[in-house]
PDB file of C-alpha atoms in Angstrom:
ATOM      1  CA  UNK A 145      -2.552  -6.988  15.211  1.00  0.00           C
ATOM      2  CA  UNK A 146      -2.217  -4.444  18.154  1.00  0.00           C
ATOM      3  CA  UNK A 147      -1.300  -0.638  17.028  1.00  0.00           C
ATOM      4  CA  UNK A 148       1.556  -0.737  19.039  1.00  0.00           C
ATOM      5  CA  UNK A 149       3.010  -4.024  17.684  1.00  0.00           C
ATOM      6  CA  UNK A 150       2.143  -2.951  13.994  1.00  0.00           C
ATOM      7  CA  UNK A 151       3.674   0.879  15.033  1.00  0.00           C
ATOM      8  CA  UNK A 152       6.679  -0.794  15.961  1.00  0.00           C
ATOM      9  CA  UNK A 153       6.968  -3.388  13.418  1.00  0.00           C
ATOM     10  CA  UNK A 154       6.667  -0.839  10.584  1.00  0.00           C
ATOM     11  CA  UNK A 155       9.206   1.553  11.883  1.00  0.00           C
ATOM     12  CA  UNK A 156      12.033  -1.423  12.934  1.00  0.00           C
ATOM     13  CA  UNK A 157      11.312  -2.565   9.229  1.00  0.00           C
ATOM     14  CA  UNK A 158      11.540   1.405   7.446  1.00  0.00           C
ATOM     15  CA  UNK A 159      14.692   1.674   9.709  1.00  0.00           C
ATOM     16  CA  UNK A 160      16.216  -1.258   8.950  1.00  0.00           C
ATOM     17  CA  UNK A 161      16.075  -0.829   5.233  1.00  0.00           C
ATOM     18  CA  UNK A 162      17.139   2.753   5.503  1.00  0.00           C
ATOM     19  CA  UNK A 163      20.226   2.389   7.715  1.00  0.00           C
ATOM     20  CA  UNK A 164      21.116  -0.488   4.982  1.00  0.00           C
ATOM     21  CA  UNK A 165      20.870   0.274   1.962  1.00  0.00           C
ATOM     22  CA  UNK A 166      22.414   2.223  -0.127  1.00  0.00           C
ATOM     23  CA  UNK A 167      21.687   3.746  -3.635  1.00  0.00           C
ATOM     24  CA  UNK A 168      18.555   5.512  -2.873  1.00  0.00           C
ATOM     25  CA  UNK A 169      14.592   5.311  -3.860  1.00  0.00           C
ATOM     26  CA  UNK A 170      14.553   2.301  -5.870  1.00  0.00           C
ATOM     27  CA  UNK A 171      16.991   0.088  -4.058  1.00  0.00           C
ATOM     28  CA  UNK A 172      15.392   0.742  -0.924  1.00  0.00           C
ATOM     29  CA  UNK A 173      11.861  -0.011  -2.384  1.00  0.00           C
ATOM     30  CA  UNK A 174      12.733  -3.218  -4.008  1.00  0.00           C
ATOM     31  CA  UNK A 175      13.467  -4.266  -0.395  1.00  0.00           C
ATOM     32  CA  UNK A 176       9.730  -2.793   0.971  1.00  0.00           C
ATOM     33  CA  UNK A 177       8.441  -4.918  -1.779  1.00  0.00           C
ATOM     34  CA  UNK A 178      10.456  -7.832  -0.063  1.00  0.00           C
ATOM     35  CA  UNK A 179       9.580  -7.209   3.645  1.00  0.00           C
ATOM     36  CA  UNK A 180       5.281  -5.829   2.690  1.00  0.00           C
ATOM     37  CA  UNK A 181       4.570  -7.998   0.057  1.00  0.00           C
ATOM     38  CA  UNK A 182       6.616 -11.701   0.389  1.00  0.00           C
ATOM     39  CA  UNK A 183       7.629 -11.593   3.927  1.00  0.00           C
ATOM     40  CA  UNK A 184       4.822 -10.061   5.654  1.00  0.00           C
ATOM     41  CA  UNK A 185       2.072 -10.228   2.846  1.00  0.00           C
ATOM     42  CA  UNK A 186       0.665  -6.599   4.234  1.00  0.00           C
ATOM     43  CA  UNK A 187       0.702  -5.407   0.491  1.00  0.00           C
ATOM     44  CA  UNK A 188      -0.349  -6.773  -2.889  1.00  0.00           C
ATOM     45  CA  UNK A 189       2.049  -7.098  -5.506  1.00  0.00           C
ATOM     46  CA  UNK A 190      -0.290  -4.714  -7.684  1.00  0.00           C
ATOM     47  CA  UNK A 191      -0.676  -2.321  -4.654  1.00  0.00           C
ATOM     48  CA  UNK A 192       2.942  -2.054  -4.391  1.00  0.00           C
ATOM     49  CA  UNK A 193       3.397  -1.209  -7.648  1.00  0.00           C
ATOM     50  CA  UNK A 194       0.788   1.380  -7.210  1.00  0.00           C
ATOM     51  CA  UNK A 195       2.577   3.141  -4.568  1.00  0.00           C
ATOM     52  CA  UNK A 196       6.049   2.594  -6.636  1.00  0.00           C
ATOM     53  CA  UNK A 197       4.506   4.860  -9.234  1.00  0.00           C
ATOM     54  CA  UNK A 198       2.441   7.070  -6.972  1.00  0.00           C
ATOM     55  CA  UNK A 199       6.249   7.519  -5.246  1.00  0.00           C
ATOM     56  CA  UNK A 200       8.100   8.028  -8.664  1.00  0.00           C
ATOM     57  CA  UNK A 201       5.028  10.595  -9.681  1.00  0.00           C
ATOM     58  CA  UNK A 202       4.891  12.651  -6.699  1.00  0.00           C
ATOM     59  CA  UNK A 203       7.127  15.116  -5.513  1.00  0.00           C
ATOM     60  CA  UNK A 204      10.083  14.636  -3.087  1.00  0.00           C
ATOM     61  CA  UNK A 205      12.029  11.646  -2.813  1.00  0.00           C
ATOM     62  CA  UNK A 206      10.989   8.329  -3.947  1.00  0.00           C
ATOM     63  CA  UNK A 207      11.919   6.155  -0.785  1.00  0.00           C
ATOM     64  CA  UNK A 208      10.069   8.883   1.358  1.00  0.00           C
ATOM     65  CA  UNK A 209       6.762   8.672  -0.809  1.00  0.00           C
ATOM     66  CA  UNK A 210       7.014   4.973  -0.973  1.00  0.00           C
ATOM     67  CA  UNK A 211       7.054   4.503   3.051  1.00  0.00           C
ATOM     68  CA  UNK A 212       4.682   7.200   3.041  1.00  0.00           C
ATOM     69  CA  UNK A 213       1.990   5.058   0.905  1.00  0.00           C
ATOM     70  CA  UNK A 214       2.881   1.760   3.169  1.00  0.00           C
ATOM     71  CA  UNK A 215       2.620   3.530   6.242  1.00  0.00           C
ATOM     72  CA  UNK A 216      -0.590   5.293   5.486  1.00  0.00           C
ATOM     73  CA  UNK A 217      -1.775   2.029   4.440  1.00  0.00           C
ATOM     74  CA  UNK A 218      -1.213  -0.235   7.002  1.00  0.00           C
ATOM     75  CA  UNK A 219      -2.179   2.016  10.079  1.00  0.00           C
ATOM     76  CA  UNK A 220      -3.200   5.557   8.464  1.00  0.00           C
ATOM     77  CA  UNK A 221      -1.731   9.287   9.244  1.00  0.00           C
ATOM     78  CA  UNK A 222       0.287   8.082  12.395  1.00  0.00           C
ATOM     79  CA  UNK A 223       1.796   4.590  10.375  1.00  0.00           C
ATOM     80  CA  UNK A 224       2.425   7.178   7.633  1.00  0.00           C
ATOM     81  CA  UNK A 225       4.484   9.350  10.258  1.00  0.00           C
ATOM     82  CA  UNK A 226       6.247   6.354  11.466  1.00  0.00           C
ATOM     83  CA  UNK A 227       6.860   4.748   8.290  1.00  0.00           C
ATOM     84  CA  UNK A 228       8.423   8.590   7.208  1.00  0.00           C
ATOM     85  CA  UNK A 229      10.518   8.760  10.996  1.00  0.00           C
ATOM     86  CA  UNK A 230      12.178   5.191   9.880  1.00  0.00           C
ATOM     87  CA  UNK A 231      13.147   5.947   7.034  1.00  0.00           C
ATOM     88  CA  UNK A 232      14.769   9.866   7.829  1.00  0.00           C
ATOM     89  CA  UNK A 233      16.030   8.916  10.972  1.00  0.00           C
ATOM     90  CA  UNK A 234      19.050   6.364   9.607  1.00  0.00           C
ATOM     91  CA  UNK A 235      20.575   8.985   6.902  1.00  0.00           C
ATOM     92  CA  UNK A 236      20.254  11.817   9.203  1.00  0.00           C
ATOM     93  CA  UNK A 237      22.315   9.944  11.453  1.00  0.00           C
ATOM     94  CA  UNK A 238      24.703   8.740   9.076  1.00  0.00           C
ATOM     95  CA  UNK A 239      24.976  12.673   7.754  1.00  0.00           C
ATOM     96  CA  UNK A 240      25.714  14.122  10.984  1.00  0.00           C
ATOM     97  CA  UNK A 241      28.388  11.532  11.933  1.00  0.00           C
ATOM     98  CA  UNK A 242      29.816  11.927   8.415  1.00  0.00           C
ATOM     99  CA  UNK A 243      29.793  15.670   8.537  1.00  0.00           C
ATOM    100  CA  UNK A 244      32.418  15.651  12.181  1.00  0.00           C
ATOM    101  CA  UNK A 245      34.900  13.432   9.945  1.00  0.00           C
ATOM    102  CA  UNK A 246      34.237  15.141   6.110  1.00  0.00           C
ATOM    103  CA  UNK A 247      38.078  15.979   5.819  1.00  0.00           C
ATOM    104  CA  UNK A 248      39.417  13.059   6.504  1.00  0.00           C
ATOM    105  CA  UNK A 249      36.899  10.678   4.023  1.00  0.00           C
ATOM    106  CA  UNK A 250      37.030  13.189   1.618  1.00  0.00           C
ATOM    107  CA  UNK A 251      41.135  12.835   1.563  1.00  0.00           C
ATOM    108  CA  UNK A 252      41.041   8.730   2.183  1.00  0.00           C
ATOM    109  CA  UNK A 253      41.807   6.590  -1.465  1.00  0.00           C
ATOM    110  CA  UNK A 254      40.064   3.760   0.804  1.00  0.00           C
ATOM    111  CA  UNK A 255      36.965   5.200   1.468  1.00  0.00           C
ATOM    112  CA  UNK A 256      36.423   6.387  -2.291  1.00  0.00           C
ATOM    113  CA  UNK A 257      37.220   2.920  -3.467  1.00  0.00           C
ATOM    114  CA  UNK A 258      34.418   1.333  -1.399  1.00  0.00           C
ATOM    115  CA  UNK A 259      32.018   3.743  -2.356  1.00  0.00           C
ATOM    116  CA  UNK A 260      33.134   3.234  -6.010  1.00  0.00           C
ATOM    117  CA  UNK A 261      32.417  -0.429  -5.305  1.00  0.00           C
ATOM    118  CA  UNK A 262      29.080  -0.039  -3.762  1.00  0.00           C
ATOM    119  CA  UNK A 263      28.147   1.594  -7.099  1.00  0.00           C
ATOM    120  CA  UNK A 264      28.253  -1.645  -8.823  1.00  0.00           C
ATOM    121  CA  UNK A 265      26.163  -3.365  -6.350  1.00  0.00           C
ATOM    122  CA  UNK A 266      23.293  -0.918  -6.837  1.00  0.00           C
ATOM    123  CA  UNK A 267      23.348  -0.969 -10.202  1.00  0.00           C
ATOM    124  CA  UNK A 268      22.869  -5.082  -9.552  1.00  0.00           C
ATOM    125  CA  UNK A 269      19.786  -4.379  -7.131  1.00  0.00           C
ATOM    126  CA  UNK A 270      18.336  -1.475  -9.608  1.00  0.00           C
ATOM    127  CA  UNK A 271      18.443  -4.305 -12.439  1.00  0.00           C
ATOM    128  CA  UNK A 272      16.862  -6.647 -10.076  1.00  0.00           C
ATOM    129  CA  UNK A 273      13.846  -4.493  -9.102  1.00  0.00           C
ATOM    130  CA  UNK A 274      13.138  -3.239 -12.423  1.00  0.00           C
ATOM    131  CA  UNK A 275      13.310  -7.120 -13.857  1.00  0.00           C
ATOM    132  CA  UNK A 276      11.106  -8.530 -10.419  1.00  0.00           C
ATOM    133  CA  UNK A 277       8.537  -5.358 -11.696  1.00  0.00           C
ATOM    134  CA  UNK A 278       8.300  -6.058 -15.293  1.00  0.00           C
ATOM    135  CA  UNK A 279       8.176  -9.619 -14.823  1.00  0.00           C
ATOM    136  CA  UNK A 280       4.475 -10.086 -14.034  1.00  0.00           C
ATOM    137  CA  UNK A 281       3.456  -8.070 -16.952  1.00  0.00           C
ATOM    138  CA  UNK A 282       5.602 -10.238 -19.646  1.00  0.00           C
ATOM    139  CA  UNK A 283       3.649 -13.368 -18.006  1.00  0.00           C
ATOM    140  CA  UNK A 284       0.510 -11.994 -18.229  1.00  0.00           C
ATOM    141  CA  UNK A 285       0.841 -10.887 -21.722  1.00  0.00           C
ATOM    142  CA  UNK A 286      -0.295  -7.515 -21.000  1.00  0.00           C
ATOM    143  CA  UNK A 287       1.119  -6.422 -24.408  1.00  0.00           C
ATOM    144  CA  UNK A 288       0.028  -2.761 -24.121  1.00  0.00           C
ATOM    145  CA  UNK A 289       2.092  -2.287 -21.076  1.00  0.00           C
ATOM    146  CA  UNK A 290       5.070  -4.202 -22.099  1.00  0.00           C
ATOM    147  CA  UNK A 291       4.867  -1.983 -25.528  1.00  0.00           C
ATOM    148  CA  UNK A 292       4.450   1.513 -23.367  1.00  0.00           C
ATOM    149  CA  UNK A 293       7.705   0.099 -21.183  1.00  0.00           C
ATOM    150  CA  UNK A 294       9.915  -0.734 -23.821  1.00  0.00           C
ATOM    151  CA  UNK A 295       9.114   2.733 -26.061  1.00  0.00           C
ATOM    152  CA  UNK A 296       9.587   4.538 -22.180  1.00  0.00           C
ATOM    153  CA  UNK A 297      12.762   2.788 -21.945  1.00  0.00           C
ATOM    154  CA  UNK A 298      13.431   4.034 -25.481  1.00  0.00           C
ATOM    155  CA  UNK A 299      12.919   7.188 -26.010  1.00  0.00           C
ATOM    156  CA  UNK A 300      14.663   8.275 -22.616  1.00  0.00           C
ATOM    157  CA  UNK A 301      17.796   6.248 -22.958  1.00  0.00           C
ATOM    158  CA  UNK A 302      18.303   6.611 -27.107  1.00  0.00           C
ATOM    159  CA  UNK A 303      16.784   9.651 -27.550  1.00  0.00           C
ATOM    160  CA  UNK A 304      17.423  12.024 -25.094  1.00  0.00           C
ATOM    161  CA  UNK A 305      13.525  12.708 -24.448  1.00  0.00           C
ATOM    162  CA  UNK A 306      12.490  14.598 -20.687  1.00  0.00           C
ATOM    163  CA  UNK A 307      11.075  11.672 -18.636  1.00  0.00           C
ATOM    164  CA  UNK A 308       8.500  14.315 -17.415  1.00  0.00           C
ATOM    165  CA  UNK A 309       7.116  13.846 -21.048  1.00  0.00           C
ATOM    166  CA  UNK A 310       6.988  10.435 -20.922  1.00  0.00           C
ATOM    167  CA  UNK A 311       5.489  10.305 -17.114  1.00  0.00           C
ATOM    168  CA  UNK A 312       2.468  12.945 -18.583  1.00  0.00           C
ATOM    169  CA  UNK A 313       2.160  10.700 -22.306  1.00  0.00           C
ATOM    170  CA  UNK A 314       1.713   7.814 -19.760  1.00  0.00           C
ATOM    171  CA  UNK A 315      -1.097   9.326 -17.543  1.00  0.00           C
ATOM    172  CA  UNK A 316      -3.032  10.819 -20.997  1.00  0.00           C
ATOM    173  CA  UNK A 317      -2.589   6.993 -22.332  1.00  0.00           C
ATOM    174  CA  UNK A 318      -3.952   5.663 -18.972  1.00  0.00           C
ATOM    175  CA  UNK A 319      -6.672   8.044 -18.877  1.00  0.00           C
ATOM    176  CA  UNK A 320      -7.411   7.141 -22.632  1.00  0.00           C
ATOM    177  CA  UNK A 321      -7.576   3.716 -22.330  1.00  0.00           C
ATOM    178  CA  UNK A 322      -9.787   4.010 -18.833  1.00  0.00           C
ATOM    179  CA  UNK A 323     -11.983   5.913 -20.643  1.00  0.00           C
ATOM    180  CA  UNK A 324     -12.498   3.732 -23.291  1.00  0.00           C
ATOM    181  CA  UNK A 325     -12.708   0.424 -20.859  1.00  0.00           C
ATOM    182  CA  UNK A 326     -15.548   2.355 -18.918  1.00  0.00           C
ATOM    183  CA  UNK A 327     -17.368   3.558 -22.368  1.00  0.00           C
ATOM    184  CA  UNK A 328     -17.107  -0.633 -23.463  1.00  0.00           C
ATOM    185  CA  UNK A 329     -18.574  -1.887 -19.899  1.00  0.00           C
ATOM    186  CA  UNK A 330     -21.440   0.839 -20.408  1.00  0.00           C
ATOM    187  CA  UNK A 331     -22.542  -0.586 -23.517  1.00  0.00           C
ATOM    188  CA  UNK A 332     -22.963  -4.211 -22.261  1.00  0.00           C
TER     189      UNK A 332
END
């Protein structure tokens, strides 16, 4: 594929999803997931779940970091830019025509009620993406993971514990058990 063509084709696609969508990070990479992995097999399912955590880990928002990893991988530093312009671009519009008509949204019952409805809808596409995600480990029986995600789900939800905790008990658990796989393939 040209650098042009595959320039162009990953900034239409970041765009696209940006300007329409709505709920942030993980609604908008459910649909990357969609477009990189199904549609236009670019992506692995297990490297798109890389850069969903790499995204959620790192700093800044999670959409950014996300188009960030599929830019950088698909055509390096300048995809990476690209993949980053598509995805700014749509909400920076959509903030700067918002921001000449804030009075009267802010005032209209119409306006409030849609975006009351559009609430329900993300929670629907949130529900999705984490069920698409922790489908593959359920079939592949990957107990330890499927025990770490339900304790993670836990522990934040019931009892009120920082997620920062449970991101850093999850990296000392994956460096643990890396460890130990490396230590095992050593001795054979």
């Amino acid at each position: 594929m040209k650098k042009t063509k595959l320039y162009y084709t990953l900034f239409i696609h970041m765009f696209q999803l940006s300007a329409f969508t709505f709920g942030g990070g993980y609604v908008i990479v459910s649909l990357m997931r969609k477009i990189f992995v199904d549609k236009l097999k670019w992506i692995s399912e297990e490297e798109m779940l890389d850069f969903i955590a790499i995204a959620q880990s790192s700093p800044g928002a999670m959409a950014i970091n996300a188009s960030f990893a599929v830019g950088y991988r698909m055509a390096g530093l300048a995809g990476a830019v690209i993949a980053i312009i598509g995805t700014v671009l749509p909400p920076l519009i959509v903030i700067t025509v918002i921001s000449f008509f804030y009075q009267s949204f802010q005032s209209n019952i119409y306006v409030r009620r849609v975006l009351t409805g559009m609430q329900a809808g993300i929670a629907a596409v949130i529900a999705d993406v984490v069920f698409d995600m922790a489908l593959p480990y359920f079939k592949s029986k990957q107990a330890l993971s499927i025990v770490i995600m339900i304790l993670s789900f836990i522990v934040v939800t019931f009892l009120n514990v920082n997620v920062l905790f449970v991101v850093i008990s999850c990296i000392l658990i994956g460096i643990i058990l890396t460890i130990i796989r490396q230590r095992m393939r050593a001795r054979k």
